[in-house]
Amino acid sequence: MGKNRKRIIILSIVISIIIVGIYFFRSNNEVEQLPYTLFLTHLERGLVEEVELSNNDKIKIKLNNGKILETDNPRKDNFKEELLLYEVNVIEKEQQLSQLIPTILILSVLGFMVIHLSRNTSRQAAKEMNDLSKIDIQDENSKRIKFKDVAGNEEAKESLMDMVDFIKNPEIYTKFGARLPRGILLYGPPGTGKTLMAKALAGEAGVPFFAVSGSDFVQVYAGLGASRIRELFKNAKEAGKSVIFIDEIDSLGKKRKSGNHPSGSEEGDRTLNALLTEMSGFNDNEGIIVVAATNRVDILDDALLRPGRFDRQVEINLPDVKSRYEILKLHSRNKPISKEVDLKKVALETVYFSGAKLENLMNEAAIKAAKDKSKEITFSHIDKAYFSVLVGDEKKDRSTININDKKITAYHEAGHALVAKLISKDNRVTKVSIIPSTRGMGGFSINLPQDKMYQTKKDILSNIKVALGGRAAEEIIYGKDMVTTGASSDLEKATEMVLSMIGVFGMDEEVGLMNYNILANNNLSHKILLKRAKEILDKLYLETLDVLKQNLDRLKTLADNLVINEVISEEEINQLIFGK
Ligand code: ADP
Ligand code: ZN
């Protein structure tokens, strides 16, 4: 034991020295130098975000684009005031957190070694030591983000704004016996502002923000994930009211498989259980809200979605053209943009860009302008930035979808919507969109009259036609050979509907009242079912084609409008189809 301890102490000292070494090496050697005169021009152009004042010969500055540079320390008396007038963040070295980093690291190394000494294990030490330092990141120092810093996604914003009052005045609600939401799940594609919204919630409510990422919990050493969750909640409770943010919750809350666990997932379960326990462990009136984010809601464990947990789910989507304009405006606020730049036009040309990508675009443009030593950011800077942003992640997402794809999607979605409205005016089409969501390409929502208990055969037939409307529109506009793969899930739905119609609900005379599942389970032939299903689908498809052909003008109007506006509301749909 004595020998072991000595070895560990020596090891910790060596590691501490290495960490300190790395730290100093980084902070001293890697920083690019900026001539002082250039610094002044950057300052005037509003490109400087932060300056770290110190007594050293050099001072550190951070540009809006995140770049860290060093320049000569002017040691002027009123330097700080001058910087503040330029709206630059001034940090005085004494209060600098970064100075504490080596100490914190050393302490965590030592602490960790002690834990390990008692546990008598050592293998994973190095790996987990890394993780340990990011237990929870408190974001209090960063500028408080408010809802006005989030553009678009109005519905999501509204439902988060509700929470502000819950956090601030929980007593009011509990007095009325209302059960307050504890968890909100934000789901949608990456870069759409989920983290930003959670921060805004904390910012508006004026409470601390605690953030972790689910991916930090994967493959941690036994029990550590769970204890980290407990610690996170303990910290949050100590801070009083607060917002806890768990990014990538899917990586710790995946659907649990029954039966044998592949190694590692048992630990995931333990972490998930700890989270569920903690969430039911605080009182309604404590004013703690847990916000979780994921790109994939479909793979989440159901236990997470039950009442008292993440029972509010808010979808966050890629921005439509209006929201893109808002986001672009937001991220141009502190940039010298030339008057010739029409952000509306930029918004039009950035279909399928997420908020993060738009931010990136403006940032790249600013960098390009700074490199050009231009006075302002011009259209050509944005143009060049556009291509470098696109090239950067061409393979990863859909941003490169060209105008032609946009048109195809528009016709496809317009086809669904038009068929729905033409079959019955009572069918409510509440929204048509060509912006992809987590559920897939394009989007189209329809509310069939819900006030009845049963569906009739006629209803099912109509629904099948609506499902086929997308493909039918493609065929009419582009020809039989040019139809796309975009209809795959529609066809799945249509096939399912027709099979249940004739094989479950007994709604076809030729098939009669037989049940398809029983035939299949007893290995009896169900050829007749397949034959009838195909006949019915074919006939319905022809009818759908007919309806659309007779309303070609309407189809074109809808599609054109979709290409321009990307999203059309219920009133606009009715207006475009029926002119009222
Ligand atoms: P997510 O958590 O959904 O992946 P983030 O909140 O991390 O996305 O977004 C990254 C950055 O992109 C934000 O910090 C912000 O600069 C920008 N951004 C994303 N969405 C928006 C939006 N709706 N309004 C303004 N900025 C946005
Ligand atoms: Zn479709």
Coordinates of C-alpha atoms and ligand atoms in Angstrom, one line a residue:
M1 CA 0.0 0.0 0.0
G2 CA 2.8 2.4 1.0
K3 CA 4.6 1.8 -2.2
N4 CA 1.4 2.2 -4.2
R5 CA 0.7 5.5 -2.6
K6 CA 4.2 6.8 -3.3
R7 CA 3.9 5.8 -6.9
I8 CA 0.6 7.6 -7.2
I9 CA 1.9 10.8 -5.6
I10 CA 4.8 10.9 -8.0
L11 CA 2.5 10.2 -10.9
S12 CA 0.2 13.1 -9.9
I13 CA 3.1 15.5 -9.6
V14 CA 4.4 14.5 -13.0
I15 CA 1.0 14.9 -14.6
S16 CA 0.5 18.3 -12.9
I17 CA 3.8 19.5 -14.2
I18 CA 2.8 18.4 -17.7
I19 CA -0.5 20.2 -17.5
V20 CA 1.1 23.4 -16.3
G21 CA 3.7 23.0 -19.0
I22 CA 1.0 22.6 -21.7
Y23 CA -0.9 25.5 -20.3
F24 CA 2.0 27.9 -20.4
F25 CA 3.2 26.7 -23.7
R26 CA -0.2 27.4 -25.1
S27 CA -0.7 30.7 -23.6
N28 CA 2.7 32.0 -24.5
N29 CA 3.7 30.5 -27.7
E30 CA 0.7 29.9 -29.9
V31 CA -0.7 33.4 -30.0
E32 CA -0.5 35.3 -33.2
Q33 CA 0.9 38.9 -32.9
L34 CA -1.1 41.8 -34.2
P35 CA 0.6 45.2 -34.9
Y36 CA -0.8 47.9 -32.5
T37 CA -1.9 50.1 -35.4
L38 CA -3.9 47.3 -37.0
F39 CA -5.4 46.6 -33.6
L40 CA -6.6 50.2 -33.6
T41 CA -8.3 49.9 -37.0
H42 CA -9.9 46.6 -35.9
L43 CA -11.2 48.4 -32.9
E44 CA -12.7 51.2 -34.9
R45 CA -14.4 48.8 -37.2
G46 CA -15.9 47.0 -34.2
L47 CA -14.1 43.7 -34.9
V48 CA -12.8 43.4 -31.4
E49 CA -14.9 41.6 -28.9
E50 CA -12.7 41.3 -25.8
V51 CA -9.5 42.7 -24.4
E52 CA -7.7 41.2 -21.5
L53 CA -5.8 44.0 -19.7
S54 CA -2.7 43.1 -17.7
N55 CA 0.6 44.5 -16.7
N56 CA 2.5 42.4 -19.2
D57 CA 4.2 43.8 -22.3
K58 CA 1.5 42.2 -24.4
I59 CA -2.2 42.2 -24.0
K60 CA -4.5 39.5 -25.3
I61 CA -7.4 40.4 -27.6
K62 CA -10.3 38.4 -28.9
L63 CA -11.9 39.3 -32.2
N64 CA -15.6 38.8 -33.1
N65 CA -14.7 35.8 -35.1
G66 CA -13.2 34.1 -32.0
K67 CA -9.6 34.6 -33.0
I68 CA -7.2 35.3 -30.1
L69 CA -4.3 37.6 -30.9
E70 CA -1.8 39.6 -28.9
T71 CA -0.7 43.1 -29.3
D72 CA 1.6 45.6 -27.5
N73 CA 0.3 46.9 -24.2
P74 CA -0.1 50.7 -24.7
R75 CA -0.2 51.2 -20.9
K76 CA -2.4 54.2 -21.3
D77 CA -4.3 55.6 -18.3
N78 CA -7.7 55.8 -20.0
F79 CA -7.3 52.8 -22.1
K80 CA -10.0 50.8 -20.4
E81 CA -12.5 53.6 -20.8
E82 CA -11.6 53.9 -24.5
L83 CA -12.2 50.2 -25.0
L84 CA -15.5 50.3 -23.2
L85 CA -16.6 53.2 -25.5
Y86 CA -16.0 50.8 -28.4
E87 CA -18.3 48.3 -26.7
V88 CA -15.4 45.9 -26.1
N89 CA -15.5 43.5 -23.2
V90 CA -12.7 44.3 -20.9
I91 CA -11.3 41.7 -18.7
E92 CA -8.7 42.5 -16.0
K93 CA -6.1 39.9 -15.6
E94 CA -6.5 39.6 -11.9
Q95 CA -10.0 38.2 -12.1
Q96 CA -9.1 36.0 -14.9
L97 CA -10.4 32.5 -14.6
S98 CA -7.8 31.2 -17.0
Q99 CA -5.2 31.9 -14.4
L100 CA -6.8 29.5 -12.1
I101 CA -7.0 26.8 -14.6
P102 CA -3.7 25.1 -13.7
T103 CA -4.6 25.2 -10.0
I104 CA -8.0 23.7 -10.7
L105 CA -6.5 21.1 -12.9
I106 CA -3.9 20.2 -10.3
L107 CA -6.5 20.0 -7.6
S108 CA -8.7 17.8 -9.7
V109 CA -5.8 15.6 -10.5
L110 CA -4.9 15.2 -6.9
G111 CA -8.5 14.7 -5.9
F112 CA -8.9 12.1 -8.5
M113 CA -5.8 10.3 -7.5
V114 CA -7.1 10.1 -3.9
I115 CA -10.3 8.7 -5.1
H116 CA -8.5 6.2 -7.2
L117 CA -6.2 5.2 -4.4
S118 CA -9.1 4.2 -2.3
R119 CA -10.8 2.4 -5.2
N120 CA -7.5 0.7 -6.0
T121 CA -7.9 0.9 -9.7
S122 CA -5.7 2.8 -12.1
R123 CA -6.2 1.9 -15.7
Q124 CA -8.7 4.5 -16.8
A125 CA -7.3 7.2 -14.7
A126 CA -5.9 9.3 -17.4
K127 CA -9.0 9.2 -19.5
E128 CA -11.5 10.0 -16.8
M129 CA -9.4 12.7 -15.4
N130 CA -10.0 14.5 -18.6
D131 CA -13.7 14.2 -18.3
L132 CA -13.8 15.2 -14.7
S133 CA -12.8 18.7 -15.4
K134 CA -15.9 19.4 -17.4
I135 CA -18.5 18.2 -14.9
D136 CA -20.5 21.3 -15.2
I137 CA -19.9 24.5 -16.9
Q138 CA -21.5 27.5 -15.4
D139 CA -22.0 30.1 -17.8
E140 CA -22.7 33.0 -15.5
N141 CA -19.8 35.1 -16.6
S142 CA -20.7 35.1 -20.2
K143 CA -23.0 37.9 -21.4
R144 CA -26.5 37.2 -20.5
I145 CA -28.4 36.0 -23.5
K146 CA -32.0 37.1 -23.9
F147 CA -34.8 36.0 -26.1
K148 CA -34.2 39.0 -28.3
D149 CA -30.9 37.3 -29.2
V150 CA -32.8 34.4 -30.7
A151 CA -34.5 35.0 -34.0
G152 CA -37.3 32.9 -35.6
N153 CA -38.8 29.9 -34.0
E154 CA -41.5 32.0 -32.5
E155 CA -43.6 29.2 -31.2
A156 CA -40.7 27.6 -29.4
K157 CA -39.8 31.0 -28.0
E158 CA -43.3 31.5 -26.7
S159 CA -43.4 28.3 -24.9
L160 CA -40.1 29.0 -23.3
M161 CA -41.2 32.5 -22.3
D162 CA -44.0 30.9 -20.3
M163 CA -41.3 29.2 -18.3
V164 CA -39.8 32.4 -17.3
D165 CA -42.7 33.2 -15.0
F166 CA -42.7 29.6 -13.6
I167 CA -39.1 30.1 -12.6
K168 CA -39.5 33.5 -11.2
N169 CA -42.8 33.0 -9.3
P170 CA -43.4 29.3 -8.8
E171 CA -45.4 30.0 -5.6
I172 CA -48.2 31.6 -7.6
Y173 CA -48.7 28.5 -9.6
T174 CA -48.3 26.0 -6.8
K175 CA -50.9 28.0 -4.8
F176 CA -53.4 27.1 -7.5
G177 CA -52.3 23.5 -7.3
A178 CA -50.8 23.6 -10.8
R179 CA -48.1 21.1 -11.5
L180 CA -45.2 23.0 -13.0
P181 CA -43.2 21.6 -15.8
R182 CA -39.8 20.4 -14.8
G183 CA -38.3 19.5 -18.1
I184 CA -38.5 20.8 -21.6
L185 CA -37.2 18.9 -24.5
L186 CA -36.0 20.9 -27.5
Y187 CA -35.6 18.8 -30.5
G188 CA -34.5 19.6 -34.0
P189 CA -31.5 19.7 -36.4
P190 CA -28.1 20.9 -35.1
G191 CA -27.3 24.5 -35.0
T192 CA -30.9 25.7 -34.8
G193 CA -30.4 27.5 -31.5
K194 CA -31.5 25.0 -28.9
T195 CA -28.6 25.9 -26.6
L196 CA -29.1 29.5 -27.3
M197 CA -32.8 29.3 -26.3
A198 CA -31.9 27.5 -23.1
K199 CA -29.4 30.2 -22.3
A200 CA -32.0 32.8 -23.1
L201 CA -34.4 31.2 -20.7
A202 CA -31.9 31.4 -17.9
G203 CA -31.0 35.0 -19.0
E204 CA -34.6 36.2 -19.0
A205 CA -35.3 34.6 -15.7
G206 CA -32.1 35.9 -14.3
V207 CA -30.9 32.6 -12.9
P208 CA -27.7 30.6 -13.3
F209 CA -27.3 28.3 -16.2
F210 CA -25.7 24.9 -15.7
A211 CA -24.8 22.9 -18.8
V212 CA -23.6 19.4 -19.5
S213 CA -23.6 17.3 -22.6
G214 CA -25.0 13.8 -22.6
S215 CA -22.0 12.7 -24.6
D216 CA -19.7 13.5 -21.7
F217 CA -21.4 10.6 -19.8
V218 CA -20.8 7.9 -22.3
Q219 CA -18.3 5.3 -21.3
V220 CA -17.4 6.8 -18.0
Y221 CA -16.1 4.7 -15.3
A222 CA -18.6 2.8 -13.2
G223 CA -20.9 5.0 -11.2
L224 CA -19.2 8.2 -12.2
G225 CA -22.0 9.2 -14.7
A226 CA -24.7 8.8 -12.0
S227 CA -22.7 10.7 -9.4
R228 CA -22.0 13.5 -11.8
I229 CA -25.7 13.9 -12.5
R230 CA -26.3 14.0 -8.7
E231 CA -23.6 16.6 -8.4
L232 CA -25.0 18.7 -11.2
F233 CA -28.4 18.8 -9.5
K234 CA -26.8 19.5 -6.1
N235 CA -25.0 22.5 -7.6
A236 CA -28.1 23.7 -9.2
K237 CA -30.1 23.5 -6.0
E238 CA -27.4 25.3 -4.1
A239 CA -27.6 28.1 -6.6
G240 CA -31.3 28.3 -5.8
K241 CA -33.4 28.8 -8.9
S242 CA -31.7 27.8 -12.1
V243 CA -31.8 26.3 -15.5
I244 CA -30.0 23.0 -16.1
F245 CA -29.2 22.3 -19.7
I246 CA -28.4 18.8 -20.9
D247 CA -27.3 18.8 -24.5
E248 CA -27.4 15.6 -26.6
I249 CA -29.6 13.9 -24.1
D250 CA -30.0 11.0 -26.6
S251 CA -26.6 9.7 -25.8
L252 CA -27.6 9.1 -22.2
G253 CA -31.3 8.5 -22.6
K254 CA -31.5 6.1 -25.5
K255 CA -34.3 3.6 -25.6
R256 CA -33.4 0.8 -23.2
K257 CA -33.3 -2.5 -24.9
S258 CA -34.9 -5.4 -23.0
G259 CA -32.8 -8.5 -22.4
N260 CA -29.1 -8.6 -22.3
H261 CA -27.3 -5.4 -22.3
P262 CA -24.3 -4.9 -24.5
S263 CA -21.5 -3.8 -22.2
G264 CA -21.6 -0.2 -21.3
S265 CA -25.3 0.4 -21.7
E266 CA -25.9 -0.7 -18.2
E267 CA -23.9 2.2 -17.0
G268 CA -25.9 4.4 -19.3
D269 CA -29.0 3.1 -17.6
R270 CA -27.6 3.9 -14.2
T271 CA -26.9 7.5 -15.4
L272 CA -30.3 7.8 -16.9
N273 CA -31.9 6.5 -13.7
A274 CA -30.0 9.0 -11.7
L275 CA -31.3 11.8 -13.9
L276 CA -34.9 10.6 -13.6
T277 CA -34.5 10.3 -9.8
E278 CA -33.1 13.8 -9.5
M279 CA -35.8 15.2 -11.7
S280 CA -38.5 13.8 -9.5
G281 CA -36.5 14.8 -6.4
F282 CA -37.0 18.5 -6.5
N283 CA -40.1 20.3 -5.4
D284 CA -42.4 22.0 -7.8
N285 CA -41.8 25.4 -6.2
E286 CA -38.0 25.3 -6.3
G287 CA -37.8 27.1 -9.7
I288 CA -35.4 24.7 -11.3
I289 CA -36.1 23.9 -15.0
V290 CA -34.3 21.2 -16.9
V291 CA -33.9 21.8 -20.6
A292 CA -32.7 19.0 -22.7
A293 CA -31.8 19.1 -26.4
T294 CA -31.6 16.4 -29.0
N295 CA -31.5 16.0 -32.8
R296 CA -33.5 12.8 -32.5
V297 CA -36.6 12.5 -30.4
D298 CA -37.5 9.1 -31.8
I299 CA -34.7 7.2 -30.1
L300 CA -35.3 8.6 -26.6
D301 CA -36.3 6.4 -23.8
D302 CA -40.0 6.7 -23.1
A303 CA -39.3 7.1 -19.4
L304 CA -37.8 10.5 -20.2
L305 CA -41.0 11.7 -21.8
R306 CA -43.4 10.9 -19.1
P307 CA -45.2 13.5 -17.0
G308 CA -43.0 15.1 -14.5
R309 CA -40.0 14.7 -16.7
F310 CA -39.5 16.1 -20.1
D311 CA -43.2 16.3 -20.7
R312 CA -43.0 19.5 -22.7
Q313 CA -41.6 18.9 -26.1
V314 CA -40.8 21.7 -28.4
E315 CA -39.8 21.3 -32.0
I316 CA -37.1 23.6 -33.3
N317 CA -36.8 23.7 -37.0
L318 CA -34.5 25.1 -39.6
P319 CA -35.4 28.7 -40.2
D320 CA -37.6 29.7 -43.1
V321 CA -36.7 32.7 -45.3
K322 CA -38.2 35.2 -42.9
S323 CA -36.4 33.8 -39.9
R324 CA -33.2 33.6 -41.8
Y325 CA -33.5 37.3 -42.5
E326 CA -34.0 38.0 -38.8
I327 CA -31.0 35.8 -37.9
L328 CA -28.8 37.5 -40.5
K329 CA -29.8 40.9 -39.1
L330 CA -29.0 39.8 -35.6
H331 CA -25.6 38.6 -36.5
S332 CA -24.8 41.7 -38.5
R333 CA -25.7 44.0 -35.6
N334 CA -22.1 44.6 -34.6
K335 CA -20.6 44.4 -38.1
P336 CA -19.9 47.2 -40.5
I337 CA -22.0 46.0 -43.4
S338 CA -22.0 48.0 -46.6
K339 CA -25.3 49.6 -47.7
E340 CA -25.3 47.6 -51.0
V341 CA -25.8 44.4 -49.1
D342 CA -29.4 43.3 -49.2
L343 CA -29.8 40.8 -46.3
K344 CA -33.2 39.8 -47.7
K345 CA -31.4 38.5 -50.8
V346 CA -28.9 36.7 -48.7
A347 CA -31.8 35.1 -46.8
L348 CA -33.3 33.9 -50.0
E349 CA -30.1 32.2 -51.1
T350 CA -29.5 30.4 -47.9
V351 CA -32.2 27.7 -48.0
Y352 CA -31.6 25.0 -45.4
F353 CA -29.0 27.0 -43.6
S354 CA -29.3 26.6 -39.8
G355 CA -28.9 29.6 -37.5
A356 CA -25.4 28.4 -36.7
K357 CA -24.5 28.3 -40.3
L358 CA -25.9 31.8 -40.9
E359 CA -23.8 33.0 -38.0
N360 CA -20.8 31.3 -39.5
L361 CA -21.6 32.9 -42.9
M362 CA -21.5 36.4 -41.5
N363 CA -18.5 35.7 -39.5
E364 CA -16.6 34.4 -42.5
A365 CA -17.6 37.4 -44.4
A366 CA -16.3 39.7 -41.7
I367 CA -13.0 37.8 -41.7
K368 CA -12.7 38.1 -45.4
A369 CA -13.4 41.8 -45.2
A370 CA -10.8 42.3 -42.5
K371 CA -8.2 40.4 -44.5
D372 CA -9.0 42.6 -47.5
K373 CA -8.5 45.6 -45.2
S374 CA -11.9 46.7 -46.5
K375 CA -13.8 49.4 -44.7
E376 CA -17.0 47.4 -44.8
I377 CA -18.3 44.0 -45.4
T378 CA -19.5 44.0 -49.1
F379 CA -21.7 41.6 -51.0
S380 CA -18.6 40.0 -52.6
H381 CA -17.3 39.1 -49.1
I382 CA -20.6 37.5 -48.3
D383 CA -20.5 35.7 -51.6
K384 CA -17.1 34.3 -51.0
A385 CA -18.0 33.3 -47.5
Y386 CA -21.0 31.6 -48.8
F387 CA -18.9 29.2 -50.8
S388 CA -16.4 28.5 -48.1
V389 CA -19.3 27.8 -45.7
L390 CA -20.8 25.4 -48.2
V391 CA -17.7 23.7 -49.1
G392 CA -16.9 23.1 -45.5
D393 CA -19.7 20.8 -44.9
E394 CA -21.0 19.8 -48.3
K395 CA -21.5 16.2 -47.3
K396 CA -23.0 16.7 -44.0
D397 CA -26.2 18.3 -44.7
R398 CA -28.6 19.6 -47.2
S399 CA -27.4 23.1 -47.7
T400 CA -26.3 22.4 -51.2
I401 CA -29.8 21.5 -52.3
N402 CA -30.2 23.5 -55.4
I403 CA -33.0 25.6 -56.6
N404 CA -34.3 22.7 -58.7
D405 CA -34.6 20.4 -55.7
K406 CA -36.4 23.2 -54.0
K407 CA -38.9 23.3 -56.8
I408 CA -39.4 19.5 -56.9
T409 CA -40.1 19.5 -53.1
A410 CA -42.5 22.5 -53.6
Y411 CA -44.5 20.6 -56.2
H412 CA -44.5 17.5 -54.2
E413 CA -45.8 19.2 -51.0
A414 CA -48.2 21.3 -53.0
G415 CA -49.6 18.1 -54.5
H416 CA -50.4 16.7 -51.1
A417 CA -52.0 20.0 -49.9
L418 CA -54.0 20.6 -53.0
V419 CA -55.5 17.0 -53.1
A420 CA -56.4 17.3 -49.4
K421 CA -58.2 20.6 -49.9
L422 CA -59.9 19.5 -53.1
I423 CA -61.2 16.3 -51.7
S424 CA -63.0 18.2 -49.0
K425 CA -63.0 21.8 -48.0
D426 CA -63.3 20.6 -44.4
N427 CA -59.9 19.0 -44.5
R428 CA -57.7 21.5 -42.7
V429 CA -54.3 21.9 -44.1
T430 CA -52.6 23.9 -41.4
K431 CA -49.2 24.3 -42.9
V432 CA -47.2 23.4 -45.9
S433 CA -43.4 23.8 -45.9
I434 CA -40.4 22.8 -47.9
I435 CA -38.0 23.1 -45.0
P436 CA -36.8 19.7 -43.9
S437 CA -37.5 18.8 -40.3
T438 CA -36.2 16.1 -38.1
R439 CA -38.9 13.9 -39.5
G440 CA -37.7 14.2 -43.0
M441 CA -37.8 16.2 -46.2
G442 CA -40.3 18.9 -46.6
G443 CA -43.4 19.0 -44.5
F444 CA -47.0 19.2 -44.7
S445 CA -49.5 19.1 -42.0
I446 CA -53.1 18.2 -42.3
N447 CA -55.8 18.0 -39.7
L448 CA -58.6 15.9 -40.8
P449 CA -61.9 16.5 -39.0
Q450 CA -61.2 15.0 -35.7
D451 CA -64.7 15.1 -34.1
K452 CA -65.7 11.6 -34.9
M453 CA -64.8 8.3 -33.4
Y454 CA -64.6 6.1 -36.5
Q455 CA -63.0 6.5 -39.9
T456 CA -65.2 5.6 -42.8
K457 CA -64.0 3.7 -45.9
K458 CA -64.4 7.0 -47.7
D459 CA -62.1 8.7 -45.2
I460 CA -59.4 6.1 -45.8
L461 CA -59.7 6.3 -49.5
S462 CA -59.3 10.1 -49.3
N463 CA -56.3 9.8 -47.0
I464 CA -54.6 7.4 -49.5
K465 CA -55.2 9.9 -52.2
V466 CA -53.7 12.7 -50.1
A467 CA -50.6 10.5 -49.5
L468 CA -50.3 9.8 -53.3
G469 CA -50.7 13.6 -54.1
G470 CA -47.0 14.2 -53.8
R471 CA -45.9 11.6 -56.3
A472 CA -48.7 12.5 -58.6
A473 CA -47.7 16.1 -58.7
E474 CA -44.1 15.2 -59.5
E475 CA -45.3 13.0 -62.3
I476 CA -47.5 15.6 -63.9
I477 CA -44.8 18.3 -63.8
Y478 CA -41.7 16.3 -64.5
G479 CA -42.9 13.3 -66.4
K480 CA -43.1 9.6 -65.5
D481 CA -39.3 9.0 -65.7
M482 CA -38.4 11.9 -63.5
V483 CA -40.3 11.1 -60.4
T484 CA -38.1 11.0 -57.3
T485 CA -37.4 9.0 -54.2
G486 CA -39.1 11.7 -52.2
A487 CA -42.4 9.7 -52.0
S488 CA -41.1 6.7 -50.2
S489 CA -42.7 7.3 -46.9
D490 CA -45.9 8.4 -48.6
L491 CA -46.0 5.0 -50.4
E492 CA -45.4 3.2 -47.2
K493 CA -48.3 4.9 -45.6
A494 CA -50.6 4.4 -48.6
T495 CA -49.7 0.7 -48.7
E496 CA -50.4 0.3 -45.0
M497 CA -53.7 2.1 -45.3
V498 CA -55.0 0.1 -48.2
L499 CA -53.9 -3.2 -46.6
S500 CA -55.7 -2.4 -43.4
M501 CA -58.7 -1.2 -45.3
I502 CA -59.2 -4.5 -47.0
G503 CA -57.4 -6.9 -44.7
V504 CA -58.4 -5.6 -41.3
F505 CA -61.5 -3.6 -41.6
G506 CA -63.2 -5.7 -44.2
M507 CA -64.0 -2.8 -46.6
D508 CA -63.5 -4.5 -49.9
E509 CA -66.2 -6.7 -51.4
E510 CA -63.9 -8.9 -53.4
V511 CA -61.7 -9.8 -50.4
G512 CA -64.7 -9.9 -48.1
L513 CA -64.5 -9.9 -44.4
M514 CA -61.3 -11.9 -44.0
N515 CA -58.5 -10.8 -41.7
Y516 CA -55.1 -10.6 -43.3
N517 CA -53.1 -11.3 -40.2
I518 CA -54.9 -14.6 -39.6
L519 CA -54.4 -15.7 -43.1
A520 CA -50.7 -14.9 -42.9
N521 CA -50.2 -16.5 -39.5
N522 CA -51.7 -19.8 -40.8
N523 CA -49.7 -19.7 -43.9
L524 CA -52.9 -19.4 -46.0
S525 CA -52.6 -17.7 -49.4
H526 CA -53.4 -14.1 -49.4
K527 CA -52.8 -13.5 -53.0
I528 CA -56.2 -12.0 -53.4
L529 CA -55.3 -9.3 -50.9
L530 CA -52.2 -8.3 -52.8
K531 CA -54.1 -8.2 -56.0
R532 CA -56.8 -6.1 -54.7
A533 CA -54.4 -3.8 -52.8
K534 CA -52.6 -3.1 -56.0
E535 CA -55.8 -2.6 -58.0
I536 CA -57.1 -0.1 -55.5
L537 CA -53.9 1.8 -55.2
D538 CA -53.6 2.1 -59.0
K539 CA -57.1 3.3 -59.3
L540 CA -56.7 5.9 -56.5
Y541 CA -53.5 7.1 -58.1
L542 CA -55.2 7.6 -61.4
E543 CA -57.9 9.6 -59.7
T544 CA -55.3 11.7 -57.9
L545 CA -53.5 12.4 -61.1
D546 CA -56.9 13.5 -62.6
V547 CA -57.7 15.9 -59.8
L548 CA -54.4 17.5 -60.0
K549 CA -54.4 17.8 -63.8
Q550 CA -57.7 19.5 -63.7
N551 CA -56.3 22.0 -61.2
L552 CA -52.9 22.5 -62.7
D553 CA -53.1 26.3 -62.2
R554 CA -53.7 25.9 -58.6
L555 CA -50.9 23.4 -58.3
K556 CA -48.5 25.8 -60.0
T557 CA -49.6 28.8 -57.9
L558 CA -49.1 26.9 -54.7
A559 CA -45.7 25.5 -55.7
D560 CA -44.4 28.9 -56.9
N561 CA -45.5 30.4 -53.6
L562 CA -43.7 27.7 -51.7
V563 CA -40.5 28.2 -53.6
I564 CA -40.5 31.9 -52.6
N565 CA -41.9 31.7 -49.1
E566 CA -40.9 28.2 -48.1
V567 CA -43.7 28.0 -45.5
I568 CA -47.3 28.8 -46.2
S569 CA -49.9 29.1 -43.5
E570 CA -53.4 27.9 -43.4
E571 CA -55.0 31.2 -44.4
E572 CA -52.6 31.6 -47.3
I573 CA -53.3 28.1 -48.5
N574 CA -57.0 28.8 -48.6
Q575 CA -56.4 32.1 -50.2
L576 CA -54.2 30.6 -52.9
I577 CA -56.5 27.7 -53.6
F578 CA -59.9 29.2 -53.3
G579 CA -59.1 32.8 -53.6
K580 CA -60.6 33.7 -50.2
Ligands
ADP1 P1 -28.0 23.9 -31.2 O1 -27.9 23.9 -29.7 O2 -29.4 23.8 -31.7 O3 -27.1 23.0 -31.9 P2 -26.8 26.5 -30.9 O4 -27.8 27.1 -29.9 O5 -25.6 25.9 -30.3 O6 -27.6 25.4 -31.7 O7 -26.5 27.5 -32.0 C1 -25.2 27.9 -32.3 C2 -25.1 29.3 -32.7 O8 -25.8 29.6 -33.9 C3 -25.7 30.2 -31.7 O9 -24.8 30.5 -30.7 C4 -26.0 31.5 -32.5 O10 -24.9 32.3 -32.8 C5 -26.4 30.9 -33.8 N1 -27.9 30.6 -33.9 C6 -28.5 29.5 -34.1 N2 -29.8 29.6 -34.1 C7 -30.1 30.9 -34.0 C8 -31.2 31.7 -33.9 N3 -32.5 31.2 -34.1 N4 -31.1 33.1 -33.8 C9 -29.9 33.6 -33.7 N5 -28.7 32.9 -33.7 C10 -28.8 31.6 -33.9
ZN2 ZN -44.8 13.3 -49.6

